[in-house]
Amino acid sequence: MTAQNNGRSQGSSIDDNGKMIRVLDHGAIDFNDDWAMMYVAMYQDVNRDNDNGTTWYTVGVRPMYKWTPIMSTLMEVGYDNVKSQRTGDRNGQYKVTLAQQWQAGNSIWSRPAIRVFATYANWDEKWGYANNDSGAGYNAGTAYNDTSMHTFSRGKDSEVTFGAQMEIWW
């Protein structure tokens, strides 16, 4: 089993008597020669016997308008909601991204692609995971509610991000 979705084994520090289910649908739709859209919807429930699991819902769409066979504009809208099994509270986040993209082909799947983007993200987090620097009485990797004395999450906030990105896969 892996911890916190980062792919590292936790060995015997994670009990093996939990349950997990994940239902995922993702794909792409071509509406016509100019418009296409990628989509994703997922439900995941990790029920751990140490009560440190999560229930996660996520949805997202990425419509694409093709200006030429190698240049397109993308908008990406996504929402995540994660409930802690331990605290019972939910963390929510949504984002909207606008990007100009140059890709090697006319398909929404064409790669490599390079894009410049602007993203607005908004989140409301009520819990987070302790780390090795959290102090006495807190176990690293365990979910805790935020308190007036200690913050484990990013709280409630928003930000705008600008950048460039290259995506290569085959």
CSV table of C-alpha atoms in Angstrom, one decimal:
chain,number,residue,atom,x,y,z
A,1,MET,CA,0.0,0.0,0.0
A,2,THR,CA,1.2,3.5,-0.6
A,3,ALA,CA,0.8,6.6,1.6
A,4,GLN,CA,-0.7,9.9,0.7
A,5,ASN,CA,-0.9,9.0,-3.0
A,6,ASN,CA,2.9,9.7,-3.4
A,7,GLY,CA,3.8,6.1,-4.4
A,8,ARG,CA,6.1,5.3,-1.6
A,9,SER,CA,5.6,2.2,0.4
A,10,GLN,CA,4.8,2.5,4.1
A,11,GLY,CA,5.7,-1.1,4.9
A,12,SER,CA,4.2,-2.3,8.1
A,13,SER,CA,3.3,1.2,9.3
A,14,ILE,CA,-0.1,0.9,7.4
A,15,ASP,CA,-2.6,-1.6,8.6
A,16,ASP,CA,-3.7,-4.0,5.8
A,17,ASN,CA,-7.4,-4.4,6.8
A,18,GLY,CA,-8.8,-1.4,5.0
A,19,LYS,CA,-10.9,-1.3,1.8
A,20,MET,CA,-10.7,0.9,-1.3
A,21,ILE,CA,-12.9,1.5,-4.3
A,22,ARG,CA,-12.2,3.8,-7.2
A,23,VAL,CA,-14.6,4.5,-10.1
A,24,LEU,CA,-13.1,6.6,-12.9
A,25,ASP,CA,-14.3,7.7,-16.3
A,26,HIS,CA,-12.1,9.9,-18.6
A,27,GLY,CA,-11.9,10.4,-22.3
A,28,ALA,CA,-12.3,12.9,-25.1
A,29,ILE,CA,-15.1,13.9,-27.5
A,30,ASP,CA,-14.7,15.5,-30.9
A,31,PHE,CA,-17.7,17.7,-31.6
A,32,ASN,CA,-16.6,18.8,-35.0
A,33,ASP,CA,-13.4,19.9,-36.9
A,34,ASP,CA,-12.9,22.9,-34.6
A,35,TRP,CA,-14.1,21.8,-31.1
A,36,ALA,CA,-13.1,18.9,-28.9
A,37,MET,CA,-13.2,18.2,-25.1
A,38,MET,CA,-11.5,16.0,-22.6
A,39,TYR,CA,-13.3,15.1,-19.4
A,40,VAL,CA,-12.8,13.2,-16.1
A,41,ALA,CA,-15.0,12.1,-13.3
A,42,MET,CA,-13.9,10.1,-10.3
A,43,TYR,CA,-15.1,8.7,-7.0
A,44,GLN,CA,-12.6,7.1,-4.6
A,45,ASP,CA,-13.2,5.8,-1.1
A,46,VAL,CA,-10.2,4.7,1.0
A,47,ASN,CA,-11.6,3.2,4.2
A,48,ARG,CA,-8.6,2.4,6.5
A,49,ASP,CA,-8.9,0.4,9.7
A,50,ASN,CA,-6.8,3.2,11.4
A,51,ASP,CA,-9.5,5.7,10.4
A,52,ASN,CA,-7.0,7.8,8.3
A,53,GLY,CA,-8.7,7.2,4.9
A,54,THR,CA,-10.5,9.6,2.6
A,55,THR,CA,-13.5,9.9,0.3
A,56,TRP,CA,-12.6,11.9,-2.9
A,57,TYR,CA,-14.8,13.3,-5.6
A,58,THR,CA,-13.3,15.0,-8.6
A,59,VAL,CA,-14.7,16.3,-11.9
A,60,GLY,CA,-13.1,18.2,-14.8
A,61,VAL,CA,-13.6,19.3,-18.4
A,62,ARG,CA,-11.1,20.7,-20.9
A,63,PRO,CA,-12.8,22.1,-24.0
A,64,MET,CA,-10.4,22.9,-26.9
A,65,TYR,CA,-10.9,25.3,-29.9
A,66,LYS,CA,-8.5,24.5,-32.8
A,67,TRP,CA,-7.4,27.7,-34.6
A,68,THR,CA,-5.1,25.8,-36.9
A,69,PRO,CA,-4.0,22.1,-37.1
A,70,ILE,CA,-1.2,23.0,-34.6
A,71,MET,CA,-2.6,25.9,-32.5
A,72,SER,CA,-5.5,25.8,-30.0
A,73,THR,CA,-7.0,27.5,-27.1
A,74,LEU,CA,-8.0,25.4,-24.0
A,75,MET,CA,-10.2,26.1,-21.0
A,76,GLU,CA,-10.0,23.7,-18.0
A,77,VAL,CA,-12.5,23.7,-15.2
A,78,GLY,CA,-12.1,21.3,-12.3
A,79,TYR,CA,-13.5,20.6,-8.8
A,80,ASP,CA,-12.2,18.4,-6.0
A,81,ASN,CA,-13.8,17.5,-2.7
A,82,VAL,CA,-12.0,15.3,-0.1
A,83,LYS,CA,-13.5,14.1,3.1
A,84,SER,CA,-11.3,12.9,5.9
A,85,GLN,CA,-12.4,9.6,7.5
A,86,ARG,CA,-10.6,10.7,10.7
A,87,THR,CA,-11.9,14.2,11.1
A,88,GLY,CA,-15.2,14.0,9.2
A,89,ASP,CA,-14.5,17.4,7.6
A,90,ARG,CA,-14.3,18.2,3.8
A,91,ASN,CA,-11.7,20.1,1.9
A,92,GLY,CA,-12.9,21.6,-1.4
A,93,GLN,CA,-11.1,23.2,-4.3
A,94,TYR,CA,-12.0,24.4,-7.8
A,95,LYS,CA,-9.9,25.9,-10.6
A,96,VAL,CA,-10.3,27.6,-13.9
A,97,THR,CA,-7.5,27.7,-16.4
A,98,LEU,CA,-7.2,29.4,-19.8
A,99,ALA,CA,-4.3,28.3,-22.1
A,100,GLN,CA,-2.9,28.9,-25.5
A,101,GLN,CA,-1.4,25.8,-26.9
A,102,TRP,CA,0.8,24.6,-29.8
A,103,GLN,CA,0.7,20.9,-30.4
A,104,ALA,CA,2.1,18.4,-32.9
A,105,GLY,CA,-1.2,17.6,-34.7
A,106,ASN,CA,-4.9,18.3,-34.9
A,107,SER,CA,-6.1,15.9,-32.2
A,108,ILE,CA,-6.9,16.8,-28.6
A,109,TRP,CA,-4.5,13.9,-27.8
A,110,SER,CA,-1.6,15.3,-29.9
A,111,ARG,CA,1.7,15.6,-28.1
A,112,PRO,CA,4.2,17.1,-27.6
A,113,ALA,CA,2.4,20.3,-26.7
A,114,ILE,CA,3.6,23.6,-25.2
A,115,ARG,CA,1.2,26.0,-23.6
A,116,VAL,CA,1.1,29.3,-21.8
A,117,PHE,CA,-1.6,29.5,-19.2
A,118,ALA,CA,-3.4,31.5,-16.5
A,119,THR,CA,-5.1,29.7,-13.6
A,120,TYR,CA,-7.5,30.9,-10.9
A,121,ALA,CA,-7.8,28.4,-8.0
A,122,ASN,CA,-10.0,28.7,-4.9
A,123,TRP,CA,-9.9,26.3,-1.9
A,124,ASP,CA,-11.4,25.8,1.5
A,125,GLU,CA,-9.5,23.4,3.6
A,126,LYS,CA,-10.3,22.4,7.2
A,127,TRP,CA,-7.9,19.5,7.7
A,128,GLY,CA,-4.5,18.3,6.6
A,129,TYR,CA,-1.8,15.8,7.4
A,130,ALA,CA,0.8,16.2,10.1
A,131,ASN,CA,4.5,16.0,9.1
A,132,ASN,CA,7.7,15.4,11.0
A,133,ASP,CA,7.8,19.1,12.0
A,134,SER,CA,4.3,19.2,13.4
A,135,GLY,CA,5.5,18.9,17.0
A,136,ALA,CA,4.9,16.6,20.0
A,137,GLY,CA,1.6,14.8,20.0
A,138,TYR,CA,1.1,14.7,16.3
A,139,ASN,CA,1.8,11.6,14.2
A,140,ALA,CA,3.3,12.3,10.7
A,141,GLY,CA,1.0,11.2,7.9
A,142,THR,CA,-2.1,11.4,10.2
A,143,ALA,CA,-5.1,13.7,9.3
A,144,TYR,CA,-5.9,16.5,11.8
A,145,ASN,CA,-8.4,19.4,12.0
A,146,ASP,CA,-7.0,22.9,11.9
A,147,THR,CA,-7.1,24.6,15.4
A,148,SER,CA,-6.3,28.1,16.6
A,149,MET,CA,-3.0,26.7,17.9
A,150,HIS,CA,-2.0,24.7,14.9
A,151,THR,CA,-2.7,24.7,11.1
A,152,PHE,CA,-2.4,21.6,9.0
A,153,SER,CA,-4.1,22.8,5.9
A,154,ARG,CA,-3.9,25.8,3.6
A,155,GLY,CA,-7.1,27.2,5.1
A,156,LYS,CA,-9.5,29.2,2.9
A,157,ASP,CA,-7.8,31.2,0.1
A,158,SER,CA,-7.4,31.7,-3.6
A,159,GLU,CA,-4.6,32.5,-6.0
A,160,VAL,CA,-3.9,33.3,-9.7
A,161,THR,CA,-1.0,31.5,-11.4
A,162,PHE,CA,0.7,32.2,-14.7
A,163,GLY,CA,3.1,30.0,-16.5
A,164,ALA,CA,4.4,27.9,-19.4
A,165,GLN,CA,4.1,24.1,-19.6
A,166,MET,CA,5.3,21.4,-21.9
A,167,GLU,CA,3.6,18.1,-22.1
A,168,ILE,CA,5.3,15.1,-23.8
A,169,TRP,CA,4.1,11.5,-23.8
A,170,TRP,CA,3.5,8.7,-26.2
